[in-house]
XYZ file of N, CA, C and O in Angstrom:
852
model
N 208.736 45.173 63.028
C 207.568 44.732 62.272
C 207.190 43.294 62.632
O 206.037 42.958 62.790
N 208.224 42.452 62.730
C 207.952 41.042 63.083
C 207.385 40.969 64.494
O 206.473 40.205 64.780
N 207.935 41.819 65.418
C 207.463 41.822 66.807
C 206.008 42.253 66.882
O 205.190 41.658 67.589
N 205.666 43.319 66.145
C 204.278 43.786 66.137
C 203.351 42.726 65.565
O 202.245 42.506 66.043
N 203.808 42.043 64.508
C 202.995 40.980 63.900
C 202.773 39.834 64.872
O 201.677 39.283 64.973
N 203.807 39.480 65.626
C 203.667 38.405 66.623
C 202.674 38.788 67.723
O 201.897 37.974 68.199
N 202.756 40.102 68.114
C 201.830 40.576 69.144
C 200.393 40.519 68.663
O 199.491 40.108 69.394
N 200.186 40.931 67.418
C 198.831 40.886 66.862
C 198.317 39.450 66.792
O 197.177 39.161 67.085
N 199.197 38.544 66.390
C 198.783 37.136 66.319
C 198.451 36.568 67.684
O 197.495 35.811 67.851
N 199.240 36.969 68.705
C 198.975 36.505 70.068
C 197.643 37.035 70.593
O 196.860 36.312 71.201
N 197.423 38.323 70.338
C 196.165 38.948 70.790
C 194.971 38.290 70.108
O 193.940 38.030 70.741
N 195.108 38.002 68.816
C 194.013 37.354 68.092
C 193.737 35.961 68.647
O 192.574 35.578 68.863
N 194.809 35.207 68.898
C 194.640 33.854 69.455
C 194.008 33.902 70.839
O 193.138 33.096 71.188
N 194.470 34.873 71.655
C 193.912 35.022 73.002
C 192.441 35.406 72.944
O 191.626 34.891 73.724
N 192.101 36.305 72.013
C 190.706 36.720 71.853
C 189.829 35.550 71.466
O 188.733 35.356 72.002
N 190.315 34.745 70.525
C 189.560 33.562 70.096
C 189.390 32.568 71.245
O 188.319 31.968 71.409
N 190.446 32.420 72.053
C 190.377 31.505 73.203
C 189.357 31.984 74.219
O 188.576 31.193 74.770
N 189.357 33.298 74.478
C 188.387 33.865 75.423
C 186.969 33.700 74.902
O 186.047 33.331 75.642
N 186.764 33.969 73.615
C 185.437 33.797 73.023
C 184.980 32.354 73.104
O 183.800 32.066 73.378
N 185.914 31.419 72.860
C 185.575 29.991 72.952
C 185.177 29.615 74.377
O 184.212 28.872 74.599
N 185.938 30.160 75.357
C 185.628 29.870 76.766
C 184.269 30.425 77.160
O 183.472 29.762 77.840
N 184.004 31.666 76.696
C 182.708 32.281 77.018
C 181.568 31.501 76.374
O 180.521 31.260 76.990
N 181.775 31.066 75.132
C 180.739 30.291 74.428
C 180.482 28.966 75.142
O 179.335 28.553 75.328
N 181.568 28.280 75.544
C 181.420 27.004 76.258
C 180.694 27.204 77.586
O 179.820 26.423 77.966
N 181.075 28.302 78.286
C 180.421 28.600 79.560
C 178.939 28.902 79.358
O 178.093 28.463 80.144
N 178.623 29.626 78.293
C 177.223 29.966 78.000
C 176.408 28.711 77.713
O 175.274 28.563 78.181
N 177.014 27.802 76.917
C 176.319 26.550 76.598
C 176.085 25.732 77.868
O 175.008 25.169 78.086
N 177.135 25.671 78.726
C 177.005 24.927 79.984
C 175.924 25.539 80.873
O 175.110 24.826 81.472
N 175.918 26.874 80.974
C 174.915 27.546 81.791
C 173.510 27.322 81.254
O 172.560 27.146 82.015
N 173.389 27.326 79.918
C 172.077 27.062 79.313
C 171.586 25.675 79.686
O 170.410 25.476 79.992
N 172.514 24.692 79.679
C 172.137 23.334 80.066
C 171.683 23.264 81.515
O 170.701 22.601 81.837
N 172.406 23.968 82.402
C 172.033 23.987 83.823
C 170.668 24.637 84.013
O 169.826 24.151 84.777
N 170.446 25.750 83.307
C 169.156 26.449 83.414
C 168.016 25.569 82.937
O 166.952 25.500 83.568
N 168.245 24.860 81.831
C 167.206 23.970 81.295
C 166.906 22.838 82.274
O 165.742 22.490 82.496
N 167.968 22.246 82.867
C 167.766 21.172 83.832
C 167.013 21.674 85.062
O 166.121 21.015 85.579
N 167.386 22.873 85.539
C 166.703 23.453 86.696
C 165.235 23.750 86.384
O 164.357 23.568 87.230
N 164.996 24.213 85.165
C 163.617 24.502 84.753
C 162.789 23.223 84.728
O 161.642 23.199 85.208
N 163.372 22.150 84.186
C 162.667 20.868 84.141
C 162.397 20.342 85.550
O 161.322 19.821 85.828
N 163.405 20.488 86.430
C 163.226 20.036 87.815
C 162.137 20.844 88.511
O 161.336 20.300 89.277
N 162.075 22.151 88.239
C 161.040 23.001 88.834
C 159.657 22.594 88.350
O 158.703 22.553 89.135
N 159.557 22.276 87.061
C 158.272 21.855 86.498
C 157.834 20.540 87.126
O 156.668 20.374 87.521
N 158.777 19.584 87.232
C 158.438 18.290 87.846
C 158.012 18.465 89.298
O 157.054 17.836 89.757
N 158.744 19.318 90.028
C 158.390 19.567 91.430
C 157.005 20.189 91.532
O 156.204 19.810 92.403
N 156.708 21.137 90.668
C 155.389 21.775 90.654
C 154.300 20.751 90.357
O 153.244 20.739 91.012
N 154.554 19.862 89.401
C 153.557 18.863 89.039
C 153.298 17.900 90.189
O 152.144 17.604 90.520
N 154.396 17.413 90.822
C 154.237 16.472 91.938
C 153.501 17.138 93.098
O 152.612 16.541 93.720
N 153.854 18.383 93.409
C 153.180 19.100 94.492
C 151.689 19.279 94.199
O 150.846 19.143 95.094
N 151.358 19.576 92.935
C 149.956 19.779 92.576
C 149.186 18.469 92.628
O 148.031 18.429 93.076
N 149.814 17.370 92.199
C 149.163 16.057 92.287
C 148.930 15.692 93.748
O 147.881 15.146 94.112
N 149.907 15.985 94.612
C 149.732 15.760 96.049
C 148.560 16.571 96.593
O 147.763 16.069 97.395
N 148.467 17.822 96.167
C 147.358 18.664 96.614
C 146.022 18.105 96.144
O 145.026 18.147 96.884
N 145.977 17.573 94.925
C 144.741 16.973 94.424
C 144.353 15.765 95.271
O 143.176 15.581 95.625
N 145.341 14.922 95.623
C 145.059 13.756 96.473
C 144.588 14.187 97.853
O 143.655 13.587 98.423
N 145.206 15.228 98.421
C 144.780 15.736 99.725
C 143.375 16.327 99.647
O 142.601 16.216 100.606
N 143.063 16.956 98.536
C 141.719 17.491 98.343
C 140.698 16.357 98.364
O 139.599 16.495 98.908
N 141.066 15.203 97.754
C 140.193 14.034 97.794
C 139.975 13.534 99.207
O 138.847 13.192 99.589
N 141.039 13.509 100.019
C 140.906 13.083 101.417
C 139.954 13.985 102.176
O 139.082 13.528 102.918
N 140.118 15.287 102.007
C 139.275 16.232 102.733
C 137.835 16.172 102.244
O 136.901 16.319 103.040
N 137.642 15.938 100.958
C 136.280 15.807 100.426
C 135.586 14.598 101.038
O 134.406 14.658 101.396
N 136.322 13.491 101.173
C 135.757 12.299 101.806
C 135.440 12.534 103.266
O 134.396 12.091 103.768
N 136.331 13.230 103.972
C 136.080 13.541 105.393
C 134.839 14.411 105.542
O 134.000 14.171 106.428
N 134.695 15.420 104.682
C 133.533 16.311 104.759
C 132.244 15.562 104.449
O 131.194 15.855 105.037
N 132.300 14.590 103.537
C 131.106 13.786 103.265
C 130.708 13.015 104.521
O 129.522 12.950 104.867
N 131.699 12.437 105.201
C 131.407 11.676 106.416
C 130.844 12.584 107.506
O 129.886 12.213 108.197
N 131.410 13.778 107.648
C 130.891 14.755 108.615
C 129.449 15.104 108.281
O 128.586 15.201 109.171
N 129.161 15.276 107.009
C 127.803 15.603 106.579
C 126.821 14.495 106.943
O 125.709 14.767 107.399
N 127.229 13.247 106.764
C 126.356 12.121 107.112
C 126.084 12.065 108.608
O 124.973 11.750 109.046
N 127.109 12.399 109.396
C 126.951 12.376 110.851
C 126.121 13.554 111.362
O 125.671 13.548 112.499
N 125.928 14.551 110.537
C 125.259 15.778 110.978
C 123.804 15.866 110.547
O 123.152 16.877 110.801
N 123.291 14.845 109.895
C 121.965 14.967 109.282
C 120.836 15.070 110.284
O 119.981 15.921 110.187
N 120.795 14.179 111.278
C 119.702 14.232 112.250
C 120.085 13.473 113.505
O 120.815 12.483 113.444
N 119.595 13.952 114.616
C 119.807 13.249 115.875
C 121.207 13.434 116.434
O 122.075 14.049 115.824
N 121.420 12.863 117.620
C 122.722 12.952 118.282
C 123.289 11.581 118.637
O 124.459 11.480 118.994
N 122.471 10.522 118.576
C 122.956 9.187 118.911
C 123.980 8.727 117.877
O 123.915 9.091 116.705
N 124.949 7.942 118.334
C 125.991 7.447 117.432
C 125.391 6.582 116.337
O 124.494 5.784 116.569
N 125.868 6.764 115.129
C 125.407 5.957 114.011
C 126.609 5.349 113.299
O 127.751 5.779 113.474
N 126.361 4.319 112.514
C 127.400 3.642 111.759
C 127.145 3.827 110.276
O 126.068 3.497 109.779
N 128.109 4.362 109.570
C 128.034 4.478 108.118
C 128.655 3.209 107.543
O 129.844 2.961 107.723
N 127.871 2.392 106.888
C 128.361 1.089 106.435
C 128.748 1.104 104.957
O 128.372 1.992 104.205
N 129.504 0.081 104.573
C 129.887 -0.097 103.174
C 128.706 -0.711 102.424
O 128.588 -1.921 102.290
N 127.833 0.150 101.943
C 126.566 -0.302 101.379
C 126.617 -0.564 99.875
O 125.639 -1.008 99.296
N 127.732 -0.291 99.236
C 127.800 -0.490 97.785
C 129.168 -1.034 97.417
O 130.107 -1.032 98.226
N 129.308 -1.518 96.200
C 130.584 -2.098 95.782
C 130.725 -2.048 94.272
O 129.747 -1.826 93.552
N 131.928 -2.255 93.797
C 132.216 -2.334 92.377
C 133.427 -3.226 92.173
O 134.174 -3.509 93.113
N 133.636 -3.666 90.961
C 134.770 -4.539 90.683
C 136.084 -3.777 90.834
O 136.167 -2.583 90.551
N 137.105 -4.471 91.290
C 138.416 -3.867 91.503
C 139.142 -3.715 90.167
O 139.292 -4.676 89.414
N 139.562 -2.508 89.869
C 140.312 -2.250 88.639
C 141.022 -0.916 88.758
O 140.683 -0.096 89.617
N 142.023 -0.690 87.939
C 142.680 0.605 87.871
C 143.896 0.732 88.758
O 144.056 0.020 89.756
N 144.772 1.665 88.384
C 146.028 1.868 89.097
C 145.816 2.420 90.504
O 146.551 2.084 91.428
N 144.797 3.269 90.690
C 144.575 3.873 92.007
C 144.289 2.803 93.056
O 144.926 2.760 94.108
N 143.343 1.930 92.791
C 143.003 0.873 93.744
C 144.178 -0.076 93.950
O 144.415 -0.554 95.063
N 144.930 -0.332 92.884
C 146.096 -1.214 93.008
C 147.129 -0.612 93.952
O 147.715 -1.325 94.781
N 147.345 0.689 93.866
C 148.301 1.353 94.748
C 147.835 1.339 96.199
O 148.639 1.470 97.116
N 146.539 1.192 96.409
C 145.996 1.099 97.763
C 145.875 -0.347 98.234
O 145.266 -0.612 99.276
N 146.435 -1.286 97.495
C 146.477 -2.676 97.922
C 145.431 -3.580 97.329
O 145.394 -4.773 97.640
N 144.560 -3.058 96.476
C 143.514 -3.878 95.850
C 144.044 -4.418 94.520
O 143.918 -3.784 93.478
N 144.669 -5.573 94.592
C 145.292 -6.149 93.402
C 144.559 -7.373 92.856
O 144.865 -7.825 91.759
N 143.607 -7.897 93.625
C 142.853 -9.071 93.163
C 141.635 -8.602 92.375
O 140.593 -8.270 92.927
N 141.763 -8.572 91.058
C 140.698 -8.039 90.216
C 139.487 -8.952 90.118
O 138.486 -8.578 89.508
N 139.551 -10.138 90.724
C 138.374 -11.009 90.746
C 137.446 -10.669 91.907
O 136.333 -11.187 91.991
N 137.884 -9.788 92.813
C 137.071 -9.354 93.950
C 136.454 -7.988 93.685
O 136.784 -7.320 92.704
N 135.578 -7.583 94.595
C 134.980 -6.244 94.553
C 135.526 -5.393 95.694
O 135.939 -5.917 96.729
N 135.509 -4.100 95.522
C 135.817 -3.180 96.611
C 134.493 -2.654 97.157
O 133.627 -2.206 96.400
N 134.327 -2.746 98.481
C 133.106 -2.278 99.143
C 133.367 -0.931 99.804
O 134.440 -0.706 100.388
N 132.401 -0.040 99.742
C 132.601 1.311 100.247
C 131.264 1.946 100.598
O 130.196 1.489 100.188
N 131.327 3.042 101.368
C 130.116 3.775 101.734
C 129.797 4.857 100.717
O 128.636 5.183 100.486
N 130.864 5.426 100.116
C 130.654 6.522 99.171
C 131.920 6.666 98.335
O 133.022 6.377 98.805
N 131.755 7.114 97.100
C 132.918 7.367 96.256
C 132.633 8.483 95.264
O 131.484 8.770 94.928
N 133.699 9.104 94.802
C 133.644 10.077 93.721
C 134.855 9.838 92.828
O 135.970 9.678 93.322
N 134.633 9.803 91.519
C 135.733 9.609 90.587
C 135.712 10.712 89.526
O 134.697 11.392 89.351
N 136.840 10.880 88.855
C 136.972 11.864 87.779
C 136.583 13.272 88.229
O 135.887 13.997 87.522
N 137.033 13.641 89.425
C 136.749 14.972 89.949
C 137.841 15.952 89.515
O 139.034 15.668 89.680
N 137.459 17.096 88.972
C 138.430 18.094 88.547
C 138.957 18.861 89.749
O 138.188 19.311 90.603
N 140.286 19.023 89.805
C 140.916 19.790 90.868
C 140.596 21.270 90.708
O 140.574 22.018 91.676
N 140.335 21.718 89.497
C 139.966 23.112 89.233
C 139.165 23.152 87.939
O 139.144 22.190 87.172
N 138.498 24.255 87.718
C 137.718 24.414 86.494
C 138.643 24.499 85.284
O 139.543 25.335 85.229
N 138.430 23.594 84.323
C 139.300 23.549 83.154
C 139.206 24.843 82.355
O 140.199 25.354 81.843
N 138.009 25.406 82.260
C 137.828 26.604 81.456
C 138.548 27.825 82.009
O 139.005 28.676 81.256
N 138.666 27.904 83.343
C 139.275 29.089 83.950
C 140.700 28.847 84.428
O 141.474 29.780 84.584
N 141.052 27.599 84.708
C 142.397 27.262 85.178
C 143.023 26.279 84.190
O 142.908 25.065 84.336
N 143.678 26.801 83.167
C 144.222 25.937 82.119
C 145.311 25.012 82.635
O 145.539 23.947 82.074
N 145.999 25.406 83.712
C 147.036 24.551 84.281
C 146.443 23.557 85.264
O 146.493 22.349 85.074
N 145.819 24.074 86.344
C 145.285 23.191 87.380
C 144.108 22.360 86.877
O 143.765 21.341 87.469
N 143.479 22.794 85.789
C 142.374 22.015 85.243
C 142.796 20.672 84.691
O 141.959 19.804 84.444
N 144.110 20.472 84.503
C 144.605 19.185 84.007
C 144.785 18.167 85.125
O 145.204 17.043 84.876
N 144.477 18.544 86.357
C 144.660 17.663 87.513
C 143.297 17.200 88.036
O 142.369 17.989 88.163
N 143.184 15.902 88.330
C 141.932 15.323 88.820
C 142.199 14.475 90.061
O 143.354 14.226 90.424
N 141.125 14.024 90.695
C 141.267 13.145 91.858
C 140.048 12.243 91.971
O 139.016 12.475 91.351
N 140.186 11.189 92.769
C 139.063 10.312 93.112
C 139.241 9.851 94.550
O 140.352 9.877 95.086
N 138.142 9.468 95.191
C 138.258 9.006 96.573
C 137.128 8.044 96.912
O 136.077 8.024 96.273
N 137.383 7.214 97.928
C 136.415 6.258 98.461
C 136.367 6.431 99.974
O 137.407 6.609 100.618
N 135.171 6.364 100.549
C 135.005 6.367 102.000
C 134.571 4.961 102.413
O 133.615 4.415 101.853
N 135.279 4.384 103.381
C 134.997 2.998 103.793
C 134.927 2.880 105.314
O 135.640 3.573 106.029
N 134.073 1.985 105.799
C 134.144 1.578 107.202
C 135.157 0.446 107.289
O 135.130 -0.484 106.486
N 136.085 0.525 108.244
C 137.145 -0.484 108.289
C 137.217 -1.256 109.601
O 138.046 -2.150 109.731
N 136.390 -0.934 110.603
C 136.440 -1.726 111.832
C 135.944 -0.956 113.029
O 135.421 0.138 112.914
N 136.105 -1.533 114.226
C 135.686 -0.864 115.455
C 136.417 -1.453 116.648
O 136.981 -2.553 116.583
N 136.429 -0.702 117.758
C 136.973 -1.203 119.019
C 135.893 -1.993 119.752
O 134.703 -1.713 119.619
N 136.323 -2.935 120.602
C 135.350 -3.638 121.423
C 134.845 -2.725 122.540
O 133.705 -2.810 122.951
N 135.705 -1.870 123.067
C 135.285 -0.894 124.081
C 136.008 0.411 123.785
O 136.983 0.450 123.032
N 135.577 1.481 124.427
C 136.239 2.776 124.246
C 137.645 2.775 124.823
O 138.531 3.451 124.327
N 137.865 2.016 125.900
C 139.164 2.030 126.554
C 140.110 0.963 126.004
O 141.285 0.950 126.329
N 139.592 0.051 125.221
C 140.429 -1.024 124.706
C 140.813 -0.807 123.254
O 140.259 0.041 122.565
N 141.741 -1.601 122.778
C 142.182 -1.467 121.403
C 142.131 -2.819 120.691
O 143.016 -3.148 119.917
N 141.109 -3.595 121.000
C 140.900 -4.852 120.295
C 140.220 -4.531 118.967
O 139.005 -4.460 118.876
N 141.020 -4.356 117.971
C 140.516 -3.899 116.679
C 139.834 -5.040 115.939
O 140.402 -6.112 115.752
N 138.581 -4.826 115.543
C 137.845 -5.811 114.762
C 137.925 -5.387 113.297
O 137.342 -4.379 112.915
N 138.690 -6.095 112.484
C 138.861 -5.655 111.102
C 137.596 -5.820 110.285
O 136.782 -6.700 110.545
N 137.433 -4.957 109.316
C 136.324 -5.045 108.370
C 136.922 -5.225 106.989
O 137.656 -4.370 106.519
N 136.640 -6.361 106.372
C 137.143 -6.588 105.021
C 136.411 -5.682 104.050
O 135.184 -5.663 104.006
N 137.164 -4.907 103.287
C 136.544 -4.045 102.285
C 136.497 -4.728 100.914
O 136.198 -4.097 99.913
N 136.798 -6.017 100.899
C 136.601 -6.814 99.691
C 135.462 -7.808 99.893
O 135.306 -8.768 99.149
N 134.669 -7.563 100.933
C 133.503 -8.376 101.212
C 132.394 -7.513 101.776
O 132.589 -6.332 102.068
N 131.214 -8.101 101.935
C 130.056 -7.350 102.440
C 130.315 -6.865 103.863
O 131.038 -7.494 104.637
N 129.700 -5.731 104.228
C 129.870 -5.157 105.556
C 129.258 -6.068 106.606
O 128.182 -6.646 106.404
N 129.946 -6.196 107.755
C 129.473 -7.078 108.822
C 128.587 -6.361 109.835
O 128.093 -6.992 110.768
N 128.407 -5.054 109.681
C 127.543 -4.295 110.579
C 126.364 -3.728 109.811
O 126.416 -3.558 108.602
N 125.324 -3.406 110.552
C 124.193 -2.693 109.964
C 124.135 -1.306 110.588
O 124.635 -1.102 111.707
N 123.558 -0.333 109.923
C 123.519 1.028 110.470
C 122.889 1.077 111.851
O 121.954 0.336 112.146
N 123.393 1.927 112.712
C 122.962 2.202 114.096
C 123.276 1.074 115.062
O 122.843 1.118 116.207
N 124.044 0.075 114.649
C 124.449 -0.967 115.600
C 125.803 -0.621 116.209
O 126.520 0.194 115.681
N 126.149 -1.299 117.322
C 127.413 -1.088 118.018
C 127.608 0.383 118.382
O 128.682 0.945 118.230
N 126.541 1.001 118.883
C 126.627 2.421 119.195
C 127.537 2.719 120.377
O 127.958 3.850 120.565
N 127.841 1.706 121.197
C 128.724 1.938 122.334
C 130.183 1.678 121.965
O 131.043 1.650 122.830
N 130.456 1.494 120.695
C 131.834 1.263 120.248
C 132.286 2.377 119.318
O 131.475 3.042 118.693
N 133.569 2.551 119.269
C 134.127 3.545 118.350
C 134.331 2.876 117.000
O 135.043 1.882 116.887
N 133.723 3.459 115.966
C 133.778 2.901 114.622
C 134.869 3.617 113.832
O 135.046 4.829 113.957
N 135.582 2.857 113.020
C 136.680 3.438 112.248
C 136.336 3.499 110.763
O 135.663 2.607 110.223
N 136.822 4.559 110.157
C 136.594 4.784 108.730
C 137.919 5.134 108.059
O 138.876 5.570 108.702
N 137.924 4.942 106.759
C 139.112 5.294 105.982
C 138.675 5.971 104.695
O 137.696 5.582 104.066
N 139.416 7.017 104.324
C 139.246 7.635 103.006
C 140.496 7.312 102.196
O 141.606 7.602 102.646
N 140.326 6.657 101.060
C 141.460 6.433 100.169
C 141.286 7.360 98.968
O 140.185 7.533 98.451
N 142.377 7.980 98.579
C 142.307 8.996 97.539
C 143.488 8.851 96.591
O 144.549 8.345 96.970
N 143.299 9.311 95.359
C 144.387 9.385 94.385
C 144.302 10.708 93.651
O 143.213 11.112 93.221
N 145.430 11.380 93.538
C 145.516 12.583 92.717
C 146.186 12.251 91.403
O 147.127 11.450 91.363
N 145.711 12.858 90.322
C 146.262 12.615 88.991
C 146.679 13.928 88.345
O 146.043 14.956 88.549
N 147.712 13.853 87.510
C 148.043 15.028 86.714
C 149.494 15.052 86.283
O 150.316 14.291 86.800
N 149.849 15.946 85.372
C 148.864 16.578 84.483
C 148.376 15.573 83.449
O 149.142 14.772 82.934
N 147.085 15.582 83.218
C 146.437 14.653 82.282
C 146.752 13.193 82.607
O 147.039 12.375 81.734
N 146.779 12.868 83.929
C 146.980 11.510 84.437
C 148.356 10.928 84.135
O 148.544 9.713 84.141
N 149.346 11.803 83.891
C 150.708 11.324 83.691
C 151.366 10.928 85.003
O 152.323 10.158 85.011
N 150.879 11.468 86.118
C 151.400 11.138 87.441
C 150.229 10.791 88.345
O 149.103 11.239 88.136
N 150.516 9.969 89.375
C 149.472 9.571 90.318
C 150.070 9.508 91.725
O 151.194 9.044 91.910
N 149.324 10.013 92.717
C 149.746 9.985 94.124
C 148.606 9.404 94.950
O 147.502 9.952 94.952
N 148.820 8.267 95.659
C 147.798 7.699 96.543
C 147.993 8.169 97.984
O 149.114 8.227 98.478
N 146.894 8.501 98.674
C 146.941 8.881 100.081
C 145.764 8.244 100.819
O 144.732 7.962 100.211
N 145.939 8.047 102.129
C 144.855 7.505 102.952
C 144.700 8.350 104.215
O 145.682 8.849 104.762
N 143.457 8.492 104.655
C 143.133 9.216 105.886
C 142.274 8.309 106.763
O 141.290 7.731 106.290
N 142.659 8.159 108.026
C 141.916 7.310 108.960
C 141.148 8.177 109.954
O 141.693 9.132 110.508
N 139.876 7.824 110.166
C 138.969 8.589 111.019
C 138.236 7.645 111.959
O 138.169 6.432 111.711
N 137.665 8.210 113.017
C 136.833 7.398 113.910
C 135.669 8.235 114.411
O 135.724 9.462 114.444
N 134.609 7.548 114.790
C 133.412 8.216 115.306
C 132.667 7.244 116.217
O 132.865 6.038 116.160
N 131.775 7.806 117.054
C 130.946 6.952 117.894
C 131.440 6.855 119.321
O 132.342 7.566 119.743
N 130.853 5.950 120.082
C 131.168 5.790 121.488
C 129.972 6.151 122.344
O 129.018 6.766 121.886
N 130.020 5.745 123.634
C 128.865 5.951 124.507
C 128.837 7.325 125.154
O 127.893 7.652 125.869
N 129.867 8.135 124.953
C 129.879 9.473 125.517
C 130.382 9.544 126.942
O 130.649 10.630 127.443
N 130.538 8.402 127.619
C 130.936 8.409 129.025
C 132.354 8.929 129.222
O 132.680 9.484 130.260
N 133.201 8.760 128.240
C 134.591 9.200 128.371
C 134.865 10.430 127.517
O 135.985 10.701 127.126
N 133.824 11.169 127.226
C 134.002 12.400 126.481
C 133.870 12.263 124.981
O 134.053 13.226 124.247
N 133.576 11.064 124.507
C 133.402 10.861 123.074
C 131.977 11.212 122.665
O 131.024 10.545 123.057
N 131.819 12.269 121.900
C 130.510 12.637 121.391
C 130.126 11.647 120.302
O 130.942 11.311 119.439
N 128.878 11.205 120.357
C 128.449 10.124 119.482
C 128.765 10.309 118.006
O 129.198 9.394 117.337
N 128.561 11.527 117.487
C 128.747 11.737 116.044
C 129.960 12.605 115.711
O 130.086 13.075 114.591
N 130.832 12.796 116.678
C 132.031 13.575 116.389
C 133.012 12.739 115.567
O 133.122 11.525 115.734
N 133.731 13.409 114.660
C 134.704 12.742 113.810
C 136.102 13.081 114.299
O 136.471 14.253 114.389
N 136.869 12.057 114.650
C 138.257 12.255 115.048
C 139.180 11.797 113.931
O 138.965 10.763 113.306
N 140.221 12.581 113.682
C 141.244 12.188 112.706
C 142.286 11.334 113.420
O 142.897 11.767 114.398
N 142.461 10.105 112.951
C 143.391 9.173 113.591
C 144.767 9.175 112.935
O 145.741 8.738 113.550
N 144.869 9.626 111.697
C 146.195 9.685 111.076
C 146.132 9.578 109.566
O 145.087 9.247 108.985
N 147.280 9.855 108.956
C 147.413 9.804 107.500
C 148.383 8.687 107.128
O 149.218 8.285 107.940
N 148.278 8.235 105.907
C 149.169 7.176 105.445
C 149.357 7.296 103.933
O 148.392 7.560 103.204
N 150.595 7.145 103.477
C 150.879 7.129 102.039
C 151.361 5.747 101.669
O 152.446 5.333 102.102
N 150.592 4.978 100.911
C 150.987 3.606 100.562
C 152.323 3.575 99.819
O 152.652 4.519 99.105
């Protein structure tokens, strides 16, 4: 009788120990699952914000292509014809930190929705903005003497000038989301123009590279 009682007590203790181990393992697994879920959500958000910023870059490039396609074939210069005061996190991330100056640009769009809020409840929380700027030109097609263009001052060129030079442009973009909790800045560099003697079509747009500040 004593032996049977001891066996029952051992089995009960072992059962309780196994249940405790299973419970601890379940709690630990729940914590891992929750952490993985949070990491997946953060990764999804960052990827979507990146996509919004890239969408801004492409929108700026398409605007520039549209301007080059309006009429004629001779090389033209899109100048920084407008400006506004420097403010906000997006411009600061792109290097515009002196709020007493203005940013000069050829075209801009702000508060653009990455998707329709009414139909895309998730992606509708993501927005973007972008600026298209002229940033300089080469002295010749074969040389690389870069003439900088200050985008915190008035443009030094007028439209249709320096047609025998390659003109450089930049699109700066920022993606936001969800609900502007995250921000990603990106830049796209483009060039256009030239005399055509070395195969450069006057109004063709070349992509020179990307940059993440």
